[in-house]
mmCIF file of C-alpha atoms in Angstrom:
data_model
loop_
_atom_site.group_PDB
_atom_site.id
_atom_site.type_symbol
_atom_site.label_atom_id
_atom_site.label_comp_id
_atom_site.label_asym_id
_atom_site.label_seq_id
_atom_site.Cartn_x
_atom_site.Cartn_y
_atom_site.Cartn_z
ATOM 1 C CA MET A 1 14.050 38.637 12.200
ATOM 2 C CA SER A 2 16.256 35.491 13.304
ATOM 3 C CA HIS A 3 13.896 33.059 15.412
ATOM 4 C CA LEU A 4 14.999 29.458 16.546
ATOM 5 C CA GLN A 5 14.065 26.748 14.055
ATOM 6 C CA VAL A 6 14.574 22.640 14.680
ATOM 7 C CA VAL A 7 14.849 20.276 11.927
ATOM 8 C CA ALA A 8 14.654 16.791 12.785
ATOM 9 C CA GLY A 9 16.409 14.488 10.187
ATOM 10 C CA ALA A 10 18.960 15.038 7.822
ATOM 11 C CA GLY A 11 17.598 13.082 4.488
ATOM 12 C CA PRO A 12 16.469 14.837 1.662
ATOM 13 C CA VAL A 13 13.860 16.902 2.813
ATOM 14 C CA GLY A 14 15.263 17.926 6.275
ATOM 15 C CA TRP A 15 18.955 18.648 4.854
ATOM 16 C CA THR A 16 16.782 21.073 2.137
ATOM 17 C CA ILE A 17 14.418 22.750 4.742
ATOM 18 C CA ALA A 18 17.555 23.494 6.907
ATOM 19 C CA GLU A 19 19.191 25.031 4.376
ATOM 20 C CA GLN A 20 16.053 27.444 3.052
ATOM 21 C CA LEU A 21 15.627 28.364 6.315
ATOM 22 C CA ALA A 22 19.658 28.971 6.380
ATOM 23 C CA ALA A 23 19.083 31.822 3.671
ATOM 24 C CA GLN A 24 16.404 32.889 5.091
ATOM 25 C CA GLY A 25 18.480 33.960 7.771
ATOM 26 C CA HIS A 26 17.077 32.120 10.773
ATOM 27 C CA ARG A 27 18.943 30.282 13.287
ATOM 28 C CA VAL A 28 18.404 26.304 12.494
ATOM 29 C CA ARG A 29 19.556 23.574 14.986
ATOM 30 C CA VAL A 30 20.216 19.742 12.600
ATOM 31 C CA LEU A 31 19.457 17.060 15.286
ATOM 32 C CA THR A 32 20.361 13.394 13.969
ATOM 33 C CA ARG A 33 22.132 10.565 16.179
ATOM 34 C CA SER A 34 25.003 10.513 13.925
ATOM 35 C CA GLY A 35 25.447 14.984 14.111
ATOM 36 C CA SER A 36 25.066 14.924 10.356
ATOM 37 C CA GLY A 37 23.374 17.049 8.225
ATOM 38 C CA PRO A 38 24.072 20.804 5.972
ATOM 39 C CA GLU A 39 26.895 22.806 7.190
ATOM 40 C CA GLY A 40 26.772 26.524 6.802
ATOM 41 C CA ALA A 41 26.476 29.757 8.785
ATOM 42 C CA GLY A 42 23.524 29.621 10.878
ATOM 43 C CA ILE A 43 23.052 25.623 11.174
ATOM 44 C CA GLU A 44 24.091 24.025 14.383
ATOM 45 C CA ARG A 45 24.310 20.295 14.049
ATOM 46 C CA LEU A 46 23.322 18.579 17.219
ATOM 47 C CA ARG A 47 24.112 14.444 18.745
ATOM 48 C CA VAL A 48 20.345 14.120 19.684
ATOM 49 C CA ASP A 49 18.159 10.543 19.839
ATOM 50 C CA VAL A 50 14.484 11.898 18.592
ATOM 51 C CA THR A 51 13.197 9.427 20.979
ATOM 52 C CA ASP A 52 15.215 11.056 24.387
ATOM 53 C CA PRO A 53 12.910 13.286 25.588
ATOM 54 C CA GLU A 54 15.296 15.113 28.047
ATOM 55 C CA ALA A 55 17.508 15.564 24.743
ATOM 56 C CA VAL A 56 14.717 16.856 22.492
ATOM 57 C CA ALA A 57 13.219 19.346 24.824
ATOM 58 C CA ALA A 58 16.877 20.921 25.453
ATOM 59 C CA ALA A 59 17.233 21.213 21.862
ATOM 60 C CA LEU A 60 14.100 23.225 21.336
ATOM 61 C CA VAL A 61 15.428 25.803 23.470
ATOM 62 C CA ASP A 62 17.866 28.429 22.521
ATOM 63 C CA GLU A 63 20.358 29.419 24.857
ATOM 64 C CA ASP A 64 18.584 32.948 25.450
ATOM 65 C CA GLY A 65 16.049 30.426 26.890
ATOM 66 C CA LEU A 66 13.827 31.120 23.637
ATOM 67 C CA VAL A 67 11.557 28.531 22.276
ATOM 68 C CA ALA A 68 12.022 27.218 18.751
ATOM 69 C CA ASP A 69 9.088 28.317 16.262
ATOM 70 C CA ALA A 70 8.327 25.129 14.770
ATOM 71 C CA VAL A 71 10.088 21.471 14.539
ATOM 72 C CA TYR A 72 10.780 19.962 10.994
ATOM 73 C CA MET A 73 10.241 16.446 11.894
ATOM 74 C CA CYS A 74 11.812 14.856 9.305
ATOM 75 C CA VAL A 75 12.945 11.365 10.960
ATOM 76 C CA HIS A 76 12.367 8.205 8.575
ATOM 77 C CA GLY A 77 12.284 4.099 9.760
ATOM 78 C CA SER A 78 15.340 2.303 10.079
ATOM 79 C CA ALA A 79 13.838 0.262 7.062
ATOM 80 C CA TYR A 80 10.887 0.380 4.618
ATOM 81 C CA ARG A 81 8.964 -1.972 6.201
ATOM 82 C CA ALA A 82 5.554 -1.375 7.934
ATOM 83 C CA ASP A 83 6.616 -3.459 11.699
ATOM 84 C CA VAL A 84 9.710 -1.277 11.967
ATOM 85 C CA TRP A 85 7.827 1.613 11.137
ATOM 86 C CA ALA A 86 5.125 0.827 13.592
ATOM 87 C CA ARG A 87 8.029 0.243 16.501
ATOM 88 C CA GLU A 88 9.786 3.447 15.877
ATOM 89 C CA LEU A 89 7.738 6.166 14.345
ATOM 90 C CA PRO A 90 5.138 6.457 16.740
ATOM 91 C CA VAL A 91 7.583 6.474 19.751
ATOM 92 C CA ALA A 92 9.877 9.819 17.906
ATOM 93 C CA GLU A 93 6.798 11.548 16.844
ATOM 94 C CA ARG A 94 5.227 11.326 20.360
ATOM 95 C CA VAL A 95 8.756 12.791 22.177
ATOM 96 C CA VAL A 96 8.844 15.559 19.658
ATOM 97 C CA LEU A 97 5.140 16.190 19.998
ATOM 98 C CA ASP A 98 4.850 16.175 23.659
ATOM 99 C CA ALA A 99 8.408 18.258 24.122
ATOM 100 C CA ALA A 100 6.909 20.987 21.278
ATOM 101 C CA ALA A 101 3.552 20.999 23.569
ATOM 102 C CA ASN A 102 5.201 21.160 26.679
ATOM 103 C CA LEU A 103 7.591 23.859 26.317
ATOM 104 C CA SER A 104 5.164 26.236 23.602
ATOM 105 C CA GLU A 105 1.699 26.498 22.570
ATOM 106 C CA LYS A 106 2.730 28.321 19.841
ATOM 107 C CA THR A 107 5.479 25.954 18.481
ATOM 108 C CA VAL A 108 3.967 24.056 15.423
ATOM 109 C CA VAL A 109 5.512 20.091 14.399
ATOM 110 C CA VAL A 110 5.685 20.294 10.682
ATOM 111 C CA PHE A 111 5.905 17.163 9.094
ATOM 112 C CA PRO A 112 6.619 15.681 5.378
ATOM 113 C CA GLU A 113 4.107 13.035 4.615
ATOM 114 C CA SER A 114 3.140 10.654 1.722
ATOM 115 C CA LEU A 115 -0.153 9.850 -0.274
ATOM 116 C CA TYR A 116 -0.030 6.312 1.395
ATOM 117 C CA SER A 117 -2.690 6.740 3.553
ATOM 118 C CA TYR A 118 -5.294 7.564 0.925
ATOM 119 C CA SER A 119 -8.316 4.922 0.611
ATOM 120 C CA ARG A 120 -8.886 5.756 -2.912
ATOM 121 C CA PRO A 121 -5.661 6.198 -4.790
ATOM 122 C CA ASP A 122 -7.586 5.134 -8.088
ATOM 123 C CA ARG A 123 -8.718 8.927 -8.325
ATOM 124 C CA VAL A 124 -7.227 12.468 -7.682
ATOM 125 C CA MET A 125 -6.216 13.053 -5.036
ATOM 126 C CA THR A 126 -6.776 15.687 -2.549
ATOM 127 C CA GLU A 127 -6.851 17.175 0.982
ATOM 128 C CA ASP A 128 -10.896 16.578 1.263
ATOM 129 C CA SER A 129 -10.022 12.470 -0.242
ATOM 130 C CA PRO A 130 -10.840 9.726 2.503
ATOM 131 C CA ARG A 131 -7.531 8.483 4.444
ATOM 132 C CA GLU A 132 -8.784 5.662 5.294
ATOM 133 C CA ALA A 133 -6.410 2.928 4.403
ATOM 134 C CA ASP A 134 -5.420 0.131 7.118
ATOM 135 C CA THR A 135 -2.990 -2.413 6.478
ATOM 136 C CA GLY A 136 0.349 -2.330 5.818
ATOM 137 C CA LYS A 137 2.834 0.970 5.965
ATOM 138 C CA ARG A 138 -0.483 2.792 4.475
ATOM 139 C CA GLY A 139 -2.245 1.955 7.652
ATOM 140 C CA VAL A 140 0.740 3.303 9.479
ATOM 141 C CA ARG A 141 0.890 6.373 7.908
ATOM 142 C CA ARG A 142 -2.936 6.369 8.316
ATOM 143 C CA GLN A 143 -2.138 5.802 12.296
ATOM 144 C CA LEU A 144 0.720 8.274 12.325
ATOM 145 C CA LEU A 145 -1.909 10.923 11.192
ATOM 146 C CA THR A 146 -4.857 10.103 13.523
ATOM 147 C CA ALA A 147 -2.162 10.630 16.311
ATOM 148 C CA ARG A 148 -0.940 14.221 15.408
ATOM 149 C CA THR A 149 -4.508 15.337 14.759
ATOM 150 C CA ALA A 150 -5.139 14.097 18.751
ATOM 151 C CA HIS A 151 -2.286 15.505 19.711
ATOM 152 C CA ARG A 152 -2.410 19.042 21.550
ATOM 153 C CA ALA A 153 0.873 20.267 19.760
ATOM 154 C CA PRO A 154 -0.156 22.099 16.494
ATOM 155 C CA THR A 155 0.524 20.037 13.729
ATOM 156 C CA VAL A 156 0.968 20.683 10.063
ATOM 157 C CA SER A 157 1.447 17.694 7.415
ATOM 158 C CA VAL A 158 2.494 18.302 4.148
ATOM 159 C CA VAL A 159 2.055 15.883 1.819
ATOM 160 C CA ALA A 160 4.260 15.017 -1.206
ATOM 161 C CA SER A 161 3.750 11.703 -4.001
ATOM 162 C CA ASP A 162 7.517 10.432 -4.928
ATOM 163 C CA PHE A 163 10.266 12.710 -4.656
ATOM 164 C CA PHE A 164 13.007 13.777 -7.392
ATOM 165 C CA GLY A 165 15.420 16.496 -6.828
ATOM 166 C CA PRO A 166 18.851 16.878 -5.320
ATOM 167 C CA ARG A 167 19.755 14.556 -2.827
ATOM 168 C CA ALA A 168 16.664 12.160 -3.496
ATOM 169 C CA LEU A 169 18.508 8.459 -3.463
ATOM 170 C CA ASN A 170 16.264 6.215 -2.178
ATOM 171 C CA ALA A 171 13.299 7.179 -5.054
ATOM 172 C CA MET A 172 11.930 5.410 -8.005
ATOM 173 C CA ALA A 173 13.075 9.388 -9.282
ATOM 174 C CA GLY A 174 16.493 9.079 -8.105
ATOM 175 C CA GLU A 175 19.063 6.279 -8.072
ATOM 176 C CA ARG A 176 17.298 3.887 -9.962
ATOM 177 C CA MET A 177 16.703 6.021 -12.405
ATOM 178 C CA VAL A 178 18.772 9.055 -12.714
ATOM 179 C CA PRO A 179 22.159 8.106 -12.831
ATOM 180 C CA THR A 180 21.369 5.039 -15.418
ATOM 181 C CA VAL A 181 19.793 7.130 -17.807
ATOM 182 C CA LEU A 182 22.525 9.664 -17.671
ATOM 183 C CA ALA A 183 24.991 6.700 -18.795
ATOM 184 C CA GLY A 184 23.158 5.968 -21.484
ATOM 185 C CA LYS A 185 21.427 3.255 -20.018
ATOM 186 C CA LYS A 186 18.301 1.290 -20.405
ATOM 187 C CA VAL A 187 16.433 2.004 -17.237
ATOM 188 C CA ARG A 188 13.607 -0.388 -15.955
ATOM 189 C CA VAL A 189 10.805 0.926 -13.861
ATOM 190 C CA LEU A 190 7.786 -0.216 -12.008
ATOM 191 C CA GLY A 191 4.375 -1.329 -12.896
ATOM 192 C CA SER A 192 3.935 0.715 -16.414
ATOM 193 C CA ALA A 193 6.114 3.607 -18.026
ATOM 194 C CA ASP A 194 3.199 5.572 -19.616
ATOM 195 C CA LEU A 195 0.513 6.069 -16.827
ATOM 196 C CA PRO A 196 0.178 9.415 -15.395
ATOM 197 C CA HIS A 197 1.781 9.441 -12.042
ATOM 198 C CA SER A 198 2.587 12.320 -9.578
ATOM 199 C CA PHE A 199 6.795 13.476 -9.019
ATOM 200 C CA THR A 200 7.218 16.550 -6.130
ATOM 201 C CA TYR A 201 10.692 18.263 -6.077
ATOM 202 C CA VAL A 202 12.038 18.263 -2.674
ATOM 203 C CA PRO A 203 12.330 21.486 -2.857
ATOM 204 C CA ASP A 204 9.502 22.674 -3.112
ATOM 205 C CA LEU A 205 8.193 20.146 -0.610
ATOM 206 C CA ALA A 206 10.772 22.017 1.512
ATOM 207 C CA ALA A 207 9.342 25.711 0.827
ATOM 208 C CA ALA A 208 5.527 24.564 1.434
ATOM 209 C CA MET A 209 6.853 23.062 5.099
ATOM 210 C CA ILE A 210 8.504 26.323 5.902
ATOM 211 C CA ALA A 211 5.604 28.490 4.503
ATOM 212 C CA ALA A 212 3.054 25.990 6.420
ATOM 213 C CA ALA A 213 5.441 26.846 9.865
ATOM 214 C CA GLY A 214 4.613 30.500 9.584
ATOM 215 C CA GLU A 215 0.661 30.751 8.605
ATOM 216 C CA PRO A 216 -1.465 29.747 11.750
ATOM 217 C CA ALA A 217 -4.794 29.355 9.197
ATOM 218 C CA VAL A 218 -2.996 25.711 8.307
ATOM 219 C CA TRP A 219 -2.139 24.352 11.136
ATOM 220 C CA ASN A 220 -3.831 21.224 12.503
ATOM 221 C CA THR A 221 -4.449 20.114 8.802
ATOM 222 C CA VAL A 222 -3.348 18.320 6.074
ATOM 223 C CA ILE A 223 -2.184 20.006 2.904
ATOM 224 C CA HIS A 224 -0.628 18.674 -0.322
ATOM 225 C CA ALA A 225 3.188 20.418 -1.018
ATOM 226 C CA PRO A 226 3.224 22.292 -4.701
ATOM 227 C CA THR A 227 3.521 19.560 -7.475
ATOM 228 C CA GLY A 228 3.384 19.778 -11.202
ATOM 229 C CA PRO A 229 1.341 17.697 -13.252
ATOM 230 C CA ALA A 230 1.354 14.454 -13.736
ATOM 231 C CA LEU A 231 3.989 12.550 -15.711
ATOM 232 C CA THR A 232 4.734 9.245 -16.846
ATOM 233 C CA GLN A 233 7.494 7.500 -15.548
ATOM 234 C CA ARG A 234 9.200 7.938 -19.016
ATOM 235 C CA GLU A 235 8.202 11.418 -19.308
ATOM 236 C CA ILE A 236 10.152 12.314 -16.139
ATOM 237 C CA ALA A 237 13.015 10.138 -17.483
ATOM 238 C CA THR A 238 12.943 12.224 -20.574
ATOM 239 C CA ALA A 239 13.082 15.165 -18.620
ATOM 240 C CA PHE A 240 16.368 14.358 -16.755
ATOM 241 C CA THR A 241 18.214 13.453 -20.187
ATOM 242 C CA ARG A 242 16.845 16.360 -22.282
ATOM 243 C CA ALA A 243 18.465 18.406 -19.173
ATOM 244 C CA ALA A 244 21.515 16.886 -19.697
ATOM 245 C CA GLY A 245 21.734 17.203 -23.302
ATOM 246 C CA LEU A 246 21.375 13.584 -24.182
ATOM 247 C CA PRO A 247 18.991 11.657 -26.754
ATOM 248 C CA ALA A 248 15.275 10.310 -25.000
ATOM 249 C CA PRO A 249 16.271 6.992 -22.631
ATOM 250 C CA ALA A 250 15.338 3.330 -23.334
ATOM 251 C CA VAL A 251 13.036 2.858 -20.690
ATOM 252 C CA GLY A 252 11.720 -0.799 -20.063
ATOM 253 C CA THR A 253 9.053 -1.917 -17.093
ATOM 254 C CA ILE A 254 9.764 -4.615 -14.373
ATOM 255 C CA PRO A 255 6.972 -7.031 -14.555
ATOM 256 C CA SER A 256 4.443 -6.715 -11.668
ATOM 257 C CA TRP A 257 4.406 -10.529 -11.283
ATOM 258 C CA LEU A 258 7.947 -10.695 -10.752
ATOM 259 C CA VAL A 259 7.806 -8.192 -8.018
ATOM 260 C CA ARG A 260 4.942 -10.252 -6.185
ATOM 261 C CA ALA A 261 6.323 -13.844 -6.968
ATOM 262 C CA GLY A 262 10.032 -12.524 -5.010
ATOM 263 C CA GLY A 263 8.040 -10.824 -2.519
ATOM 264 C CA GLY A 264 6.273 -13.674 -1.659
ATOM 265 C CA VAL A 265 8.737 -16.517 -1.826
ATOM 266 C CA VAL A 266 12.423 -14.692 -1.688
ATOM 267 C CA ASN A 267 12.825 -11.233 -0.278
ATOM 268 C CA ARG A 268 11.451 -9.180 2.324
ATOM 269 C CA ASP A 269 12.511 -5.683 0.991
ATOM 270 C CA MET A 270 10.863 -6.924 -2.710
ATOM 271 C CA LYS A 271 7.567 -7.835 -0.416
ATOM 272 C CA GLU A 272 7.457 -3.973 1.330
ATOM 273 C CA LEU A 273 7.933 -3.394 -2.859
ATOM 274 C CA ALA A 274 5.045 -5.305 -3.723
ATOM 275 C CA GLU A 275 2.489 -3.424 -1.570
ATOM 276 C CA MET A 276 3.333 -0.330 -3.193
ATOM 277 C CA LEU A 277 2.995 -1.646 -6.975
ATOM 278 C CA TYR A 278 -0.490 0.145 -7.108
ATOM 279 C CA GLN A 279 1.196 2.865 -7.409
ATOM 280 C CA PHE A 280 2.499 2.004 -10.397
ATOM 281 C CA THR A 281 -0.334 -0.024 -12.611
ATOM 282 C CA ALA A 282 -3.049 2.321 -12.903
ATOM 283 C CA PRO A 283 -2.796 6.192 -12.750
ATOM 284 C CA PHE A 284 -1.434 7.884 -9.231
ATOM 285 C CA VAL A 285 -2.602 11.615 -9.143
ATOM 286 C CA MET A 286 -2.312 14.133 -6.414
ATOM 287 C CA ASP A 287 -3.606 17.970 -6.732
ATOM 288 C CA SER A 288 -1.801 20.614 -4.910
ATOM 289 C CA THR A 289 -4.326 23.385 -5.892
ATOM 290 C CA HIS A 290 -5.455 24.540 -2.262
ATOM 291 C CA THR A 291 -2.224 24.990 -1.100
ATOM 292 C CA GLU A 292 -0.350 26.592 -3.807
ATOM 293 C CA GLN A 293 -3.454 29.167 -3.499
ATOM 294 C CA VAL A 294 -3.362 29.211 0.441
ATOM 295 C CA LEU A 295 0.242 29.690 0.549
ATOM 296 C CA GLY A 296 1.248 31.271 -2.365
ATOM 297 C CA LEU A 297 3.363 28.585 -3.690
ATOM 298 C CA SER A 298 3.703 27.093 -6.915
ATOM 299 C CA PRO A 299 5.791 24.277 -8.180
ATOM 300 C CA THR A 300 8.876 24.572 -9.666
ATOM 301 C CA PRO A 301 8.727 24.466 -13.192
ATOM 302 C CA LEU A 302 9.776 20.259 -14.392
ATOM 303 C CA ASP A 303 12.473 22.086 -16.819
ATOM 304 C CA GLU A 304 14.228 23.814 -13.984
ATOM 305 C CA ALA A 305 13.444 21.178 -11.555
ATOM 306 C CA ALA A 306 15.205 18.505 -13.440
ATOM 307 C CA ALA A 307 18.141 20.397 -14.854
ATOM 308 C CA ARG A 308 19.048 20.871 -11.158
ATOM 309 C CA THR A 309 18.329 17.525 -10.162
ATOM 310 C CA VAL A 310 20.867 16.207 -13.046
ATOM 311 C CA GLU A 311 23.545 18.722 -12.036
ATOM 312 C CA TRP A 312 23.542 17.920 -8.219
ATOM 313 C CA TRP A 313 24.163 14.274 -9.689
ATOM 314 C CA ARG A 314 27.040 15.213 -12.267
ATOM 315 C CA SER A 315 28.706 16.867 -9.147
ATOM 316 C CA ARG A 316 28.576 13.766 -7.017
#
């Protein structure tokens, strides 16, 4: 049976969710300021600013007066900076949560979430790990999670690690890595090339968000997207070249001291990146066993995910 589903944002996650929902036969509305997003049967693209309460409320109701079953809130900040996130994201999330709660107690709001809020990332992170980070971008993510928990609208936050896959451009295993190794050039990564690090395939995150929306047992919780065994940055780069039929890539590192020095003196964006260096200078591993069991999902095998990623990059 077809139901109205609303996706706010058309980045890699929102785009993939919309396509998967449409493939399942749902009616999908994609909300962006520009009216962009995927095209296809069942997908309607609307120009909506998610900080506009009236526009958001109207977008959640179809022409017959039926309210959306779920809202997938995939809007990002306009810059990768803590001050921008703190200024923009709480407002946008509050508007969407209020609109959903005011229309129906059964409209769930589903969020993609990062591992930033975890306060002990040096240990394997599970849904039960402490989320008490309180500074910078990490603190903003914790505050957003707290606000979602306190709101009367049902929510699910689906945590993922660094993205890879089709449309994952601004990612360590995205435009900073894939086109470089496919061109046979040396790729330079942050921190260490040989420490275990979790990478989440974007279609697996999208599938988990859709499944969570349809499973009230996980509402009002934080769950982990199905994510394969941790890889080193060298290993994921090698997976891409193997999928492309190329020799193993040359992998070097960007010294951490250089990133920190650039952030302190030269470049604001480098400073924001330096804040997250801890993810690449020590093991950074998440466990998704609980979600896989509850939702009946598994991560896509690495060779298959890498092949689809390479195919998308080559088709650009």
